Coordinates of C-alpha atoms and ligand atoms in Angstrom, one line a residue:
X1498 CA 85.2 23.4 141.2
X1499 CA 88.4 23.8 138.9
X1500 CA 90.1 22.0 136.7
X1501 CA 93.9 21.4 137.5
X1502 CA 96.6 20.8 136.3
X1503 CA 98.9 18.6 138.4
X1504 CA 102.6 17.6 137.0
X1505 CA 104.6 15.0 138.1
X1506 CA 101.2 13.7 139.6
X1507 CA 102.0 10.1 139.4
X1508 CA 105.0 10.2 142.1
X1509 CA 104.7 10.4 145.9
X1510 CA 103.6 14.0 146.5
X1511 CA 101.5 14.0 143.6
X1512 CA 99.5 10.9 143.8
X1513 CA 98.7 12.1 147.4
X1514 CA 97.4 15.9 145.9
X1515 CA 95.3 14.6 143.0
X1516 CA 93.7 12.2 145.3
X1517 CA 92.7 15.8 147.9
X1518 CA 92.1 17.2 144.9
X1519 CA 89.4 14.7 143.7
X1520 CA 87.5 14.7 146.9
X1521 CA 87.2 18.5 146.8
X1522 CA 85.5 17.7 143.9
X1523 CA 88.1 19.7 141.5
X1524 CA 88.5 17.8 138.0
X1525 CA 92.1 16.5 137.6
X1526 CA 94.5 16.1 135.2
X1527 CA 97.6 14.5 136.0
X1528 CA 100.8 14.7 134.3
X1529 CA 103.5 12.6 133.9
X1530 CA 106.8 10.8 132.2
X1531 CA 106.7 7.8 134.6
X1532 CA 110.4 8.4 135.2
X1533 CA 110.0 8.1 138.9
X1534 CA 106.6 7.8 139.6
X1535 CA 104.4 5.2 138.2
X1536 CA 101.1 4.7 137.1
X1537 CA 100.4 2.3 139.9
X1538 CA 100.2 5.2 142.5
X1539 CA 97.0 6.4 140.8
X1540 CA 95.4 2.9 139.9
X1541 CA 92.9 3.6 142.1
X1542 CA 91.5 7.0 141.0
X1543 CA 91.8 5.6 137.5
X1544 CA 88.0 5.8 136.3
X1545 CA 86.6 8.0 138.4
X1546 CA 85.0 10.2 136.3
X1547 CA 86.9 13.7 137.3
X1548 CA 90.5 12.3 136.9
X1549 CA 92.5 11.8 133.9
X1550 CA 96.0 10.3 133.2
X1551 CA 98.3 11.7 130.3
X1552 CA 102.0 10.6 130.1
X1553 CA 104.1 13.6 128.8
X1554 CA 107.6 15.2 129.4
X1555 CA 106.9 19.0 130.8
X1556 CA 110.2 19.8 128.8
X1557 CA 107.7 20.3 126.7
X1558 CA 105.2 22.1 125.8
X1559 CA 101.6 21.4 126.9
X1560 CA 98.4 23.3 125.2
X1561 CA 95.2 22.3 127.6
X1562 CA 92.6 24.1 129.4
X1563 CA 92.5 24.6 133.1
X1564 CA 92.5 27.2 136.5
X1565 CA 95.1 26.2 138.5
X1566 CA 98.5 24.6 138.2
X1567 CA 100.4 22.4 140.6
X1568 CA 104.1 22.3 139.2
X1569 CA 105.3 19.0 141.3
X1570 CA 107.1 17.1 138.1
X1571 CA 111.1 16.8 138.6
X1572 CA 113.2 13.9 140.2
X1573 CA 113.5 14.3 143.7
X1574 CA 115.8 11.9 145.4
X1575 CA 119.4 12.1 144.5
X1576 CA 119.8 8.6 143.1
X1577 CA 117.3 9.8 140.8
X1578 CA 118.5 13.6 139.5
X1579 CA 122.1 12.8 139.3
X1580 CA 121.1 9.7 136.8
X1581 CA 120.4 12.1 134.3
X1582 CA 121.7 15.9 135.5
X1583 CA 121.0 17.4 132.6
X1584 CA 117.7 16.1 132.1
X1585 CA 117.2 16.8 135.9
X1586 CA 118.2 20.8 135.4
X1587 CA 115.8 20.1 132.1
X1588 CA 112.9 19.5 134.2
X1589 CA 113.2 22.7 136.4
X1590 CA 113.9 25.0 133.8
X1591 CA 112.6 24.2 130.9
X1592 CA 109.3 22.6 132.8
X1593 CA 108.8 26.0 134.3
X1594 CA 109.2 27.8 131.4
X1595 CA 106.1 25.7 129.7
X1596 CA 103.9 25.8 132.9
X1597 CA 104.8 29.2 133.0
X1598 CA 103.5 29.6 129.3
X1599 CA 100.7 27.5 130.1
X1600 CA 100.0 30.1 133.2
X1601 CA 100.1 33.1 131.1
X1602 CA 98.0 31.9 128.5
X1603 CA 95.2 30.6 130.4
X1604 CA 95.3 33.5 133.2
X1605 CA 95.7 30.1 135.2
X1606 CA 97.1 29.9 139.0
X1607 CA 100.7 28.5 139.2
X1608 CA 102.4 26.7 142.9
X1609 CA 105.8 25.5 142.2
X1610 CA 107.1 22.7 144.7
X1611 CA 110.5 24.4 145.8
X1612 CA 112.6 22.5 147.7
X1613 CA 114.7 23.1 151.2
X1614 CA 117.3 22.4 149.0
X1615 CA 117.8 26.3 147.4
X1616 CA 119.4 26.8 151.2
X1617 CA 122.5 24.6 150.0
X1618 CA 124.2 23.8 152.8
X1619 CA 122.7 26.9 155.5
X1620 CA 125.0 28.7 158.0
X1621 CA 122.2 29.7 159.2
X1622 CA 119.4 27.5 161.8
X1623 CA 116.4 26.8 161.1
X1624 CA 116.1 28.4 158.1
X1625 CA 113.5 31.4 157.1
X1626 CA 112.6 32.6 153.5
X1627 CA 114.4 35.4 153.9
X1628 CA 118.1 33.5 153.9
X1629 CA 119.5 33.6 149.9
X1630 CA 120.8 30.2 150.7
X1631 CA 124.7 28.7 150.5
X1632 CA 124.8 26.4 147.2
X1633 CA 127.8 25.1 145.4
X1634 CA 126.9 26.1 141.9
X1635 CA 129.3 23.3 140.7
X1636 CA 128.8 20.6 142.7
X1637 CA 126.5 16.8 142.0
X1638 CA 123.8 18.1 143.6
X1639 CA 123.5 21.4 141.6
X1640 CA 121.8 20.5 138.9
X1641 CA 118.8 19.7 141.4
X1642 CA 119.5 23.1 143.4
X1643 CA 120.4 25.2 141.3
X1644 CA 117.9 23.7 138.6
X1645 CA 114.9 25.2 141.5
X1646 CA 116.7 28.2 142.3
X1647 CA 115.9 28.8 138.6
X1648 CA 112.6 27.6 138.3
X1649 CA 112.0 30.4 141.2
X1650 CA 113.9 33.1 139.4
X1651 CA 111.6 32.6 136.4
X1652 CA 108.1 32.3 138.6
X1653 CA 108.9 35.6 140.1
X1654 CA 109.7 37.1 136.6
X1655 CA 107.1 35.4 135.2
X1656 CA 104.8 37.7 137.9
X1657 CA 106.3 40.7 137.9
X1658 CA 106.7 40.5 134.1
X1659 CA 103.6 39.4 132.9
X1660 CA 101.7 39.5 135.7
X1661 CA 101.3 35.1 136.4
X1662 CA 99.7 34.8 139.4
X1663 CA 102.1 32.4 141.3
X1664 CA 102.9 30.9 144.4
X1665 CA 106.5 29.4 145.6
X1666 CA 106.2 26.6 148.3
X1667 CA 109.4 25.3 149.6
X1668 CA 109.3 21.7 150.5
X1669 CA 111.2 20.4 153.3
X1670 CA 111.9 16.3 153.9
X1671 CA 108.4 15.1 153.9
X1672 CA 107.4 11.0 154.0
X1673 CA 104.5 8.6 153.6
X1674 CA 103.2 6.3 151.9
X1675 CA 103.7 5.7 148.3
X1676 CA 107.5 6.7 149.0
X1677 CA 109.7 4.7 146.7
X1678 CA 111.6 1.8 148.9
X1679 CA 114.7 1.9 146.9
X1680 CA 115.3 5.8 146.0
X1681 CA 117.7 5.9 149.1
X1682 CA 116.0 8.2 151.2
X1683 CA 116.4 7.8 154.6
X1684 CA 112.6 7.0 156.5
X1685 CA 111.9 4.3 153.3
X1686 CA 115.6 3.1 153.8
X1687 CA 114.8 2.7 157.3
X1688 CA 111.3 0.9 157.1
X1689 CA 112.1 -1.4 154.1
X1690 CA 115.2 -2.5 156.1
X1691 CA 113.7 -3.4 159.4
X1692 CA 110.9 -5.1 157.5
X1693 CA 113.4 -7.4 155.5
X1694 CA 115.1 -8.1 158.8
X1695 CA 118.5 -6.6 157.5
X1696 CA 120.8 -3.9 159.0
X1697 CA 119.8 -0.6 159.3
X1698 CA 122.2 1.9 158.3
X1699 CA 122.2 5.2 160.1
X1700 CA 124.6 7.8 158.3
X1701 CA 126.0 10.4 160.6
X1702 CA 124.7 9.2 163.5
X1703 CA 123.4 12.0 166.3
X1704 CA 122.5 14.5 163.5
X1705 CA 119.0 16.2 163.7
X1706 CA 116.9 15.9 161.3
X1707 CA 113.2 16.4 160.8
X1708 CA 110.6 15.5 158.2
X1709 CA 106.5 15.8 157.6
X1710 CA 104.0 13.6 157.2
X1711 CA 102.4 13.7 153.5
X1712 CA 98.4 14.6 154.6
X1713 CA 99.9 17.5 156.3
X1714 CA 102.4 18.6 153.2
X1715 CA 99.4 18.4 150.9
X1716 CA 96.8 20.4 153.1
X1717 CA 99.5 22.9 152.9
X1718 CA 99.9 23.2 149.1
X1719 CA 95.9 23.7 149.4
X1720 CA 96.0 26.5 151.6
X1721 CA 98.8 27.8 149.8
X1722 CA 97.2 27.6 146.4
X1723 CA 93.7 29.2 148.4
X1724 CA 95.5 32.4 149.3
X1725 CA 95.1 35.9 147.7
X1726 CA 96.9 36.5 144.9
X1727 CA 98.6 39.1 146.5
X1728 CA 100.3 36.4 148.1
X1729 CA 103.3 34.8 146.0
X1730 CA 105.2 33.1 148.8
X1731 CA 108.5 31.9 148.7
X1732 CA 106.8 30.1 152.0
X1733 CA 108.4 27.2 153.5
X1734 CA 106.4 24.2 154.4
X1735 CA 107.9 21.4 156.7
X1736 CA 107.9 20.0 160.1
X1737 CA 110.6 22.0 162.5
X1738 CA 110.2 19.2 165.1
X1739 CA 113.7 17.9 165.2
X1740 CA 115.2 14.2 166.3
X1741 CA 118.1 12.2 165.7
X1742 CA 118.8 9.5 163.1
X1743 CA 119.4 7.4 165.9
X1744 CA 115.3 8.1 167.3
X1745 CA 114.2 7.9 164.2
X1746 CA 115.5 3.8 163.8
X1747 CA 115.0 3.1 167.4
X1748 CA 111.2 4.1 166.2
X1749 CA 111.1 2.3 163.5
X1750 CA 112.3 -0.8 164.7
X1751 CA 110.0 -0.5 168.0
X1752 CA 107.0 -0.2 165.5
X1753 CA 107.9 -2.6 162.9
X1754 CA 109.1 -5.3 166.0
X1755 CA 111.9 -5.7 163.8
X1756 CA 115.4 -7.3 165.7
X1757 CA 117.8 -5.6 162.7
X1758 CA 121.1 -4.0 164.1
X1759 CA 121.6 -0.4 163.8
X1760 CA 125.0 -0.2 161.9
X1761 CA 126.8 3.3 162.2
X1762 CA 128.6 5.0 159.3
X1763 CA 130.2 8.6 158.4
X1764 CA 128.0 11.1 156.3
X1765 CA 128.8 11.0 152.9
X1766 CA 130.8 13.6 150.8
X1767 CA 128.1 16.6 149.8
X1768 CA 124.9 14.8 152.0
X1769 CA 122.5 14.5 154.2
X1770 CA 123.0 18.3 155.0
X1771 CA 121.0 19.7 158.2
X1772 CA 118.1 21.6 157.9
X1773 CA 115.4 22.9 159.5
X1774 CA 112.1 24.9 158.4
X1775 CA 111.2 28.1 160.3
X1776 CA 107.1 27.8 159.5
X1777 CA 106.4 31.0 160.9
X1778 CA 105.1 32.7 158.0
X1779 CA 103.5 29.5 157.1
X1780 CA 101.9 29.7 160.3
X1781 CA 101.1 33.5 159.7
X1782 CA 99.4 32.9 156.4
X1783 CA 98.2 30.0 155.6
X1784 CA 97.0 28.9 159.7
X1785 CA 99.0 25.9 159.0
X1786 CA 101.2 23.8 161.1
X1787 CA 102.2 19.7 161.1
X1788 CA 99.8 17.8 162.7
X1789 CA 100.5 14.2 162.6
X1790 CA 103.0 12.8 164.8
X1791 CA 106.2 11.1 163.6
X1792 CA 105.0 7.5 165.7
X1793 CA 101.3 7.6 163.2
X1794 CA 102.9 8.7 160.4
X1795 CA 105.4 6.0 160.9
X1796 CA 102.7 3.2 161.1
X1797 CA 100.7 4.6 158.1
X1798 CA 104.2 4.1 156.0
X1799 CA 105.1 1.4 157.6
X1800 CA 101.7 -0.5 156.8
X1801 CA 102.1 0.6 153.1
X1802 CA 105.8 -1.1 152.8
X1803 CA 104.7 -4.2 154.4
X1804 CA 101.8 -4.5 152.0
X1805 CA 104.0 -4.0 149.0
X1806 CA 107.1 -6.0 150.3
X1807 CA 103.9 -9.1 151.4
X1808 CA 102.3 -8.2 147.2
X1809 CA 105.9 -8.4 145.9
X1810 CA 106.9 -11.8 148.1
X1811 CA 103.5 -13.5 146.3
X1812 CA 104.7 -12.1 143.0
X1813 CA 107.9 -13.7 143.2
X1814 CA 106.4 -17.0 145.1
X1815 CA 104.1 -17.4 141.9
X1816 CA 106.8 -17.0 139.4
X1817 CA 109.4 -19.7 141.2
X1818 CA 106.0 -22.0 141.1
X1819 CA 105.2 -21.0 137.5
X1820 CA 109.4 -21.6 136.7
X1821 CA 109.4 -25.3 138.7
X1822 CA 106.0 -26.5 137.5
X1823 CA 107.2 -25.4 133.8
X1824 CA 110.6 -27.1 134.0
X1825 CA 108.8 -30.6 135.6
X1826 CA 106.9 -30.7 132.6
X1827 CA 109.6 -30.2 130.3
X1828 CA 111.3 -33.3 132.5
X1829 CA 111.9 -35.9 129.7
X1830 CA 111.5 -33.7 126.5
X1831 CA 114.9 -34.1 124.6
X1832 CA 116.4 -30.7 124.4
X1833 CA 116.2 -28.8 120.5
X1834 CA 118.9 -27.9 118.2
X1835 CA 118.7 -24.3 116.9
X1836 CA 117.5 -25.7 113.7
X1837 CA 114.6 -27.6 115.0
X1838 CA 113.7 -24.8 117.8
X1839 CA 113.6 -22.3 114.8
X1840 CA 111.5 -24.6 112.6
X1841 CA 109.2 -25.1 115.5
X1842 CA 109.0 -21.0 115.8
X1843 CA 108.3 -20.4 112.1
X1844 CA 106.2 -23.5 111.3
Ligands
NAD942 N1 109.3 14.5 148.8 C1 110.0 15.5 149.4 O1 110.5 15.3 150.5 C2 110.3 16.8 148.6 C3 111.0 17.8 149.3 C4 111.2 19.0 148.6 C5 110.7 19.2 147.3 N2 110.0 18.2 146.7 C6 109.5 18.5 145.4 O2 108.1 18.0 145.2 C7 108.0 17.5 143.9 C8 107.4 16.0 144.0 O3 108.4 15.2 144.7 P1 108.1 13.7 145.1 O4 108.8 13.4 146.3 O5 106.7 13.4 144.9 O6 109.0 13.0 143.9 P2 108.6 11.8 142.9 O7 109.9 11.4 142.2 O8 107.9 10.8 143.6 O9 107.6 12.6 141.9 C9 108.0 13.3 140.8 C10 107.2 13.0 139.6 O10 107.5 13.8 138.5 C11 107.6 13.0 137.4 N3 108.5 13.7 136.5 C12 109.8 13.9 136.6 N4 110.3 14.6 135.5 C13 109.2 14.8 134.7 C14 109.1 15.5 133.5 N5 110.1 16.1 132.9 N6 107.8 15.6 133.0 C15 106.8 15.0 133.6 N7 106.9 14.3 134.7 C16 108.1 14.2 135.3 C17 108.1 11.6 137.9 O11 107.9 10.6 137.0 C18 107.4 11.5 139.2 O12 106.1 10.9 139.0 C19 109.3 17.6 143.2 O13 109.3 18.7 142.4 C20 110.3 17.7 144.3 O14 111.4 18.5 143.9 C21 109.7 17.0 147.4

């Protein structure tokens, strides 16, 4: 049993690897600003007697006791890390820095969640670790890119300079439950669509795309984290299996019995670019490979969206009841000057 550290362990991934965590019987302490994630992803292990909950910014510094590190806390979907850019390239660098810190000082075990996203936009196919990447250091998305490029740069510095014990885990598209429905990526886009009976938008239709199922992403950070220490990675983790954005509706509408249209429309400026992860070496090392197929992983999501979307329509059913049954008994009651409503407030 250790006690970990996990950042940014309120959002999607992270809910999902404290939870693992937990039932390994590993004591956790999650970290978070609740920018993106929310404390409502880890209601459930609230009070369990090996978990604890601290909201704090990783920009800074952070003096607490533990044996390994999961580094998972930045913005991840584009609507969210170009709000704030500089607070996004914040994150990376300066949250690195602190784990980092926190690393040396404790003789801890550090994974940083990398992203596909150091590739920029690849000329090359599916992608190994061993391609430096194409990224426009300039461009909107750079301060996300170029903000893990960083983070990466100062892990392996980190190692070779003090010794750290790291490990580098580059994330490709991965879904699930506990996604956000509005962060405008493509599988929630998809599912919260077809569920509210609107349009579907496919952008760039006939690309390939691919992405993992969560349970499989995490058991991967686990092995990752398990290896030698000889072992720093950059190791990507992802599912190579490759469909269109066109297969990918046509399933979700099949599972969701949804009668939405599929509406078509060019890629936009600087997105959506193709990738694909070459998992040999994680297949090498850590004995890994995806196993959950898209169509389950697709009904586990799309269970989790309907729940939500069914709790939020009863959330908003009560309040229209609360607003009519409060304005019927109001029916008859003169309205109140300022004078008198302020009289009433202070009386
Ligand atoms: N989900 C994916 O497909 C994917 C792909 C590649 C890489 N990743 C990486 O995995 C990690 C987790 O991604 P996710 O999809 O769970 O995103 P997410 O937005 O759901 O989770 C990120 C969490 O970090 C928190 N956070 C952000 N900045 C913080 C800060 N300065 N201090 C403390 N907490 C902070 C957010 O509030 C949120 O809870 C990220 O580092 C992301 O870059 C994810």
């Amino acid at each position: 049993m250790n006690r970990v550290l996990v950042t940014g362990g309120a959002g999607f991934l992270g809910s999902h690897l404290c939870e693992r965590l937990l039932e390994q019987g590993h004591d956790v302490l999650c970290v978070d600003n609740f920018f993106s994630g929310g404390r409502e992803n880890v209601a459930h292990l609230i009070g369990h007697p090996a978990f604890e909950l601290m909201r704090h910014d990783i920009t800074y510094p952070l003096y607490v006791e533990v044996e390994q590190i999961y580094n998972l806390a930045c913005l991840a979907s584009p609507i969210h890390y170009q709000y704030d850019p500089v607070q996004t390239t914040k994150a990376s660098v300066h949250g690195a820095i602190n784990m980092l810190g926190l690393a040396k000082r404790t003789g801890a075990k550090i994974l940083q969640a990398s992203t596909s996203e150091v590739y920029g936009d690849p000329e090359v196919h599916p992608q190994p670790e061993s391609y430096w990447g194409r990224v426009n250091p300039v461009g909107i998305r750079s301060c996300y890119d170029e903000g893990k490029r960083c983070a990466e740069t100062l892990f392996f510095n980190y190692h070779r300079q003090h010794g750290v014990r790291i490990k580098v885990a580059r994330i490709f598209n991965t879904y699930g439950p506990r996604m956000q429905a509005n962060d405008g990526r493509v599988i929630s886009n998809f599912i919260v669509q077809a569920l509210m009976g609107e349009d579907i938008t496919i952008y760039g239709d006939g690309m390939q795309t691919s992405f993992c199922y969560v349970d499989d992403l995490i058991e991967a950070l686990m092995r990752l984290m398990a290896t030698d220490d000889a072992f720093t990675g950059p190791i990507n983790v992802g599912n190579p299996g490759e469909f269109t954005m066109r297969d990918l509706a046509a399933g979700v509408l099949q599972l969701t019995g949804s009668v939405s249209a599929l509406v078509c429309k060019p890629l936009p400026m600087d997105d959506l670019r193709q990738r694909q992860p070459d998992i040999t070496l994680a297949r090498q090392v850590l004995r890994w490979e995806p196993t959950v197929q898209l169509a389950d992983g697709l009904e586990r999501t799309i269970a989790y969206f309907r729940d939500r979307l069914l709790t939020q329509q009863a959330i908003d059913g009560l309040a229209a009841l609360a607003t009519a049954m409060r304005s019927k008994a109001c029916e008859g009651i003169p309205e109140q000057t300022g004078t008198q409503a302020n009289h009433r407030l202070t009386a």
